[in-house]
Short mmCIF file of C-alpha atoms in Angstrom, two decimals:
data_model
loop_
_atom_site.label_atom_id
_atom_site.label_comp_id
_atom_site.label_asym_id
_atom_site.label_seq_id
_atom_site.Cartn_x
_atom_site.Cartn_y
_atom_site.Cartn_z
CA UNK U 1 182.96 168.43 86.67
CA UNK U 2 183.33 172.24 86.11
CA UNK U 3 187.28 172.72 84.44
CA UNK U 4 188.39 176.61 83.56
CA UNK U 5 190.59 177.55 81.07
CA UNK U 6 189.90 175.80 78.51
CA UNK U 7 191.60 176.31 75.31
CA UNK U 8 189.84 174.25 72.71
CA UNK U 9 187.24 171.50 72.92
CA UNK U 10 185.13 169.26 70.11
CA UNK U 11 182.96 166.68 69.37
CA UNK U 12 185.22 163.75 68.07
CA UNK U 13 184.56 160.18 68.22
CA UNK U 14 181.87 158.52 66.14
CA UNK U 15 179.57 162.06 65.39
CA UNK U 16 182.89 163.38 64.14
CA UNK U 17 183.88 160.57 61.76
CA UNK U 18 180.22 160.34 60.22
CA UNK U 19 179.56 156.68 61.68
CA UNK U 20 177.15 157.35 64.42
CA UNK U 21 173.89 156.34 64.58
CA UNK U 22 171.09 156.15 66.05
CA UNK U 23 172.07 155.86 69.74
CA UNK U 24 175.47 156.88 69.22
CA UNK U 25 177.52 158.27 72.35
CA UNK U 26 178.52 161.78 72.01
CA UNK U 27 181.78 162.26 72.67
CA UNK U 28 183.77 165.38 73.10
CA UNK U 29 187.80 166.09 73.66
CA UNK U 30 189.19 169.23 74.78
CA UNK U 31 192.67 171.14 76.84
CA UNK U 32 192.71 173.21 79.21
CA UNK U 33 195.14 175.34 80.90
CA UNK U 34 195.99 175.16 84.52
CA UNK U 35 197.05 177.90 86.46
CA UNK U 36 200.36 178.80 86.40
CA UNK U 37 201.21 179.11 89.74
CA UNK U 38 199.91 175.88 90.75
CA UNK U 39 202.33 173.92 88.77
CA UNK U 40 204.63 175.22 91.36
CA UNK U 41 203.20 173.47 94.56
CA UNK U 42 204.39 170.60 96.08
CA UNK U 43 201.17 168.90 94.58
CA UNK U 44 200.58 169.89 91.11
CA UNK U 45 197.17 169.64 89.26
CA UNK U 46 195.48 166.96 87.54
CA UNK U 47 196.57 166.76 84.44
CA UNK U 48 192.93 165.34 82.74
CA UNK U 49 189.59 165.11 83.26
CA UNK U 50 187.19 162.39 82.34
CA UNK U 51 183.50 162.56 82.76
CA UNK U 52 180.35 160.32 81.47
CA UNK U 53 177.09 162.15 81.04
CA UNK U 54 178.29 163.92 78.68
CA UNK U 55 181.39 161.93 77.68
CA UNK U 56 184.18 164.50 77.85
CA UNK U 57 188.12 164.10 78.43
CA UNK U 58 189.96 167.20 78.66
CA UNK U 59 193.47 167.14 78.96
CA UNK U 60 196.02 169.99 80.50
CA UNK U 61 197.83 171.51 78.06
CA UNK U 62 201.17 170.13 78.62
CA UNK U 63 199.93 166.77 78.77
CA UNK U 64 198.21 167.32 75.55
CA UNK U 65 201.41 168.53 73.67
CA UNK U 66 203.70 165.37 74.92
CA UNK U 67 200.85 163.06 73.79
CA UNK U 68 200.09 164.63 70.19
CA UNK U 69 203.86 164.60 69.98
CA UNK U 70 204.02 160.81 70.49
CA UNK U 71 201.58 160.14 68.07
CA UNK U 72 198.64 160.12 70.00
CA UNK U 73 195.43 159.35 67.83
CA UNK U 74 192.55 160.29 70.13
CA UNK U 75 194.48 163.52 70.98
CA UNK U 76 195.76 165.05 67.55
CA UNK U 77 191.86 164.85 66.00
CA UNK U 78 191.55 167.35 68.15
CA UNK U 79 193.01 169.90 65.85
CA UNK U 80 191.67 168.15 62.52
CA UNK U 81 188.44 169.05 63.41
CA UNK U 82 185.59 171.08 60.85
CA UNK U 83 185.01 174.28 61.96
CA UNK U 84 181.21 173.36 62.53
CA UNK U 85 182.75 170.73 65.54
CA UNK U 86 184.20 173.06 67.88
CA UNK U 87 182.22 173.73 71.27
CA UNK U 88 185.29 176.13 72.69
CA UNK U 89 187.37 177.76 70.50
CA UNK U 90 190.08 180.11 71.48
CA UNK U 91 193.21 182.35 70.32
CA UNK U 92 195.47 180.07 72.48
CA UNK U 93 193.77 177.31 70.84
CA UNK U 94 193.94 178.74 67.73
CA UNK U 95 197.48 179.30 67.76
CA UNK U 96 197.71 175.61 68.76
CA UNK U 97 195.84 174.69 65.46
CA UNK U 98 198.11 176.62 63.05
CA UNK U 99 200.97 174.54 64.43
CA UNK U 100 199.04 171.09 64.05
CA UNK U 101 201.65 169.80 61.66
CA UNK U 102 204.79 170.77 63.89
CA UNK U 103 203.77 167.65 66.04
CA UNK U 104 204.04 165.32 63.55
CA UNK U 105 206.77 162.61 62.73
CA UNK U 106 206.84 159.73 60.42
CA UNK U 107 207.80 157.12 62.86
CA UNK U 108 205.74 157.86 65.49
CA UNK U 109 202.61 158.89 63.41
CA UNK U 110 203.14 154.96 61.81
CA UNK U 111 203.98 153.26 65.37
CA UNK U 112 200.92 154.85 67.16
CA UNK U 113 198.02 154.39 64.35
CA UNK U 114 199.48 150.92 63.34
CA UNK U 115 200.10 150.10 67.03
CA UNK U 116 196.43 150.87 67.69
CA UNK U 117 195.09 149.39 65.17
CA UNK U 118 197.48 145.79 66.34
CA UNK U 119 195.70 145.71 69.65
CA UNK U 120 191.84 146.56 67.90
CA UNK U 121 192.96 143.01 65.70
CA UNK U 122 194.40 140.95 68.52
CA UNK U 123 191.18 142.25 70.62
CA UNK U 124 188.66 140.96 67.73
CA UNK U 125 190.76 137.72 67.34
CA UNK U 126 190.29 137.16 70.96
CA UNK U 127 186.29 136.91 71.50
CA UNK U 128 186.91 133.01 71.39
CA UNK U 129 184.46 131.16 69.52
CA UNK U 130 180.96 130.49 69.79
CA UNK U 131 178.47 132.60 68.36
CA UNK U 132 178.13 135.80 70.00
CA UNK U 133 174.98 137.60 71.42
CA UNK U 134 173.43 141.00 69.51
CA UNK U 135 175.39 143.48 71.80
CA UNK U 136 178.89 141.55 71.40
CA UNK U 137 178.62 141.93 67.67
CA UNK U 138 177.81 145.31 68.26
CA UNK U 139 180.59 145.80 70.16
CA UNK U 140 182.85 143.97 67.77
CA UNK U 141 181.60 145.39 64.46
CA UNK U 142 182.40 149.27 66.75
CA UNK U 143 185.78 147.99 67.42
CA UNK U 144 186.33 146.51 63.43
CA UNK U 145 184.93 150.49 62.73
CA UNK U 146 187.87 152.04 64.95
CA UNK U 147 190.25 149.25 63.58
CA UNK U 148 189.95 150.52 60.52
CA UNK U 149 189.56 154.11 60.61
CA UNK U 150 193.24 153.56 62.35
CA UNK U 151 194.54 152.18 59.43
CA UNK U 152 192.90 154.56 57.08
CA UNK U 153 193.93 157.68 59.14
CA UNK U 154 196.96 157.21 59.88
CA UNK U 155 198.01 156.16 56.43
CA UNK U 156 196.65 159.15 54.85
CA UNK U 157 198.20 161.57 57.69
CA UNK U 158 201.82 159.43 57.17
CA UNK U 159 201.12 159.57 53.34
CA UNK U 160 200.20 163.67 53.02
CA UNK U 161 200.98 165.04 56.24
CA UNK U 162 196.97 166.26 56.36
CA UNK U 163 194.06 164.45 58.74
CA UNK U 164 190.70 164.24 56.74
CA UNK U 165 187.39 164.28 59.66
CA UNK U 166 185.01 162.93 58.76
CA UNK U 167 186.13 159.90 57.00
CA UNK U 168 185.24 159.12 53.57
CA UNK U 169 182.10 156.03 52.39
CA UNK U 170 180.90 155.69 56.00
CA UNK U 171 179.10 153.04 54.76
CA UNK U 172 182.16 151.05 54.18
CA UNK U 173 183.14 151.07 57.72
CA UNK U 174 179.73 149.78 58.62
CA UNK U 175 179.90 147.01 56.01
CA UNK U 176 183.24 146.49 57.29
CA UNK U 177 182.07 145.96 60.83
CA UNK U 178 179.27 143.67 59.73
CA UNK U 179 181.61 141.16 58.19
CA UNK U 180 184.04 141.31 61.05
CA UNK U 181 181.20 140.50 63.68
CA UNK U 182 180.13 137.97 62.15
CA UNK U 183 184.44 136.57 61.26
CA UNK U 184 186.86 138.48 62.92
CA UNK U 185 189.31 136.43 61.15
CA UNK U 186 188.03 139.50 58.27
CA UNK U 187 189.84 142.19 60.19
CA UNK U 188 193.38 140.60 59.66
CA UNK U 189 193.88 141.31 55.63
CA UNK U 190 193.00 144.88 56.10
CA UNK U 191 195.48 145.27 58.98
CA UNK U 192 198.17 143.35 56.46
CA UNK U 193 197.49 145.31 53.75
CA UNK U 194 197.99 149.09 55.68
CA UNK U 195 201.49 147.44 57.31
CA UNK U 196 202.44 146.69 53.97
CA UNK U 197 201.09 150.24 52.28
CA UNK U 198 203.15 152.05 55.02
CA UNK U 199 206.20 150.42 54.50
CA UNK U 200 205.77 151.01 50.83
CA UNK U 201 205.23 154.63 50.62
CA UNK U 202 207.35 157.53 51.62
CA UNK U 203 206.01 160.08 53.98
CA UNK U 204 205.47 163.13 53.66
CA UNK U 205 206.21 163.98 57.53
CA UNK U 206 209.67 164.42 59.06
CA UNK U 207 211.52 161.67 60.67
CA UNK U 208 211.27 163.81 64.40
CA UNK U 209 208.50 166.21 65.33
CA UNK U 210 210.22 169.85 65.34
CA UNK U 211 209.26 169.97 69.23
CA UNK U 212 210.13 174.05 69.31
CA UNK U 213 206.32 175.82 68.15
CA UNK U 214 204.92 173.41 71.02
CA UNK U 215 207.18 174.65 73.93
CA UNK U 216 207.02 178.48 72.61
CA UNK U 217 203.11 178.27 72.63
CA UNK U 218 202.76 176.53 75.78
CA UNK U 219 205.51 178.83 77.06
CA UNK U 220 202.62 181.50 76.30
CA UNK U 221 200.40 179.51 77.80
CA UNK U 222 201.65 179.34 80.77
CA UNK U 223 202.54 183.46 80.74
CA UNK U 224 198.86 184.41 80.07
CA UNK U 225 198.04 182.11 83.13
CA UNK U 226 200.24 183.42 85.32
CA UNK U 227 198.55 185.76 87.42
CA UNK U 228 195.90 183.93 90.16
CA UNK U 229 193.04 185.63 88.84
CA UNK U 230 194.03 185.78 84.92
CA UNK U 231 190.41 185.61 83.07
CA UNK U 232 189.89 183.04 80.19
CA UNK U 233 190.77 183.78 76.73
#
């Protein structure tokens, strides 16, 4: 898959939490911008890109922007990232970093993390009984993993209005996902406990997203891409 433009692009995932290991997918996220002119067509581009071998989603930039400012979790890591974890890094996307916090709101930042986390519970409460083989515990101690750096994450971003990669004591998380394999019935106090800690705590975020950075730098965006053979930033 060969995808021009692009504005800003990571490794996230597991390698950017601090929980892989050995075997670990790689995964990276990144935006791109399409040409301007083709969003004019009668068919307009694809808006993302998803590829295996390497694992890579990229998203168009306009995309991107309506999903970070729902709430998106897999999207807004993107520009929480350490320095040391960006592949592509440039002005446009750099301009899109220093307005990271312009695309966050307190309701939506709690619904999306929260909601997440709801369906990584109901997911781990619904491998039935039985005892399960070596790869479904894998599989279920991963998903405990992302269940709880959910509930972590978001907290902390709806808390302070700041998104800490990697996360802190790794080795919790694995613990954490041991003792869920092996009773998923584990995962549902932690869940209670972060509904509970969000309704309890004011955030520090704004009850709407301020929506105007967003459209002025994609507005630029879309100005630099303008001409058919504008070169990459």
């Amino acid at each position: 898959m060969t995808v021009t433009n692009i504005l800003l692009s990571g490794v996230v995932g597991s390698t950017a939490y601090g929980l892989a290991r050995e075997g670990s997918d790689v995964d990276r996220l990144g935006m791109f911008a399409a040409p301007t002119e083709e969003l004019h067509g009668l068919h307009t581009p694809k808006e993302s890109h998803v590829s295996t071998s390497p694992d890579r989603t990229l998203h168009e930039a306009a995309k991107w922007c309506r999903l970070a400012l729902g709430g998106n979790p897999t999207v807004m890591e993107l520009v929480w990232l350490p320095d040391e974890l960006y592949e592509v890094r440039t002005p446009l996307g750099d301009e899109l970093i220093g307005i990271r916090a312009s695309f966050l709101s307190a309701r939506r930042v709690r619904d999306a993390y929260l909601g997440y986390a709801t369906q990584q519970c109901r997911k781990l409460l619904g491998r039935g009984d039985g005892t399960p083989d070596a790869d479904t515990r894998r599989r279920i101690a991963k998903n405990a993993r992302h269940l709880k750096r959910l509930c972590e994450q978001g907290y902390e971003l709806y808390r302070t209005g700041a998104l800490t990669v990697p996360v802190e004591d790794p080795d919790g998380y694995h613990d954490f996902g041991d003792r869920v394999a092996s009773d998923p019935e584990a995962a549902v106090p932690l869940l209670n406990h972060f509904e509970q800690a969000f309704d309890d705590t004011a955030s520090a975020l704004p009850e709407r997203p301020d929506e105007a950075p967003a459209d002025a730098w994609l507005r630029r965006v879309r100005r630099h891409f303008y001409a058919p053979d504008a070169k990459s930033v």
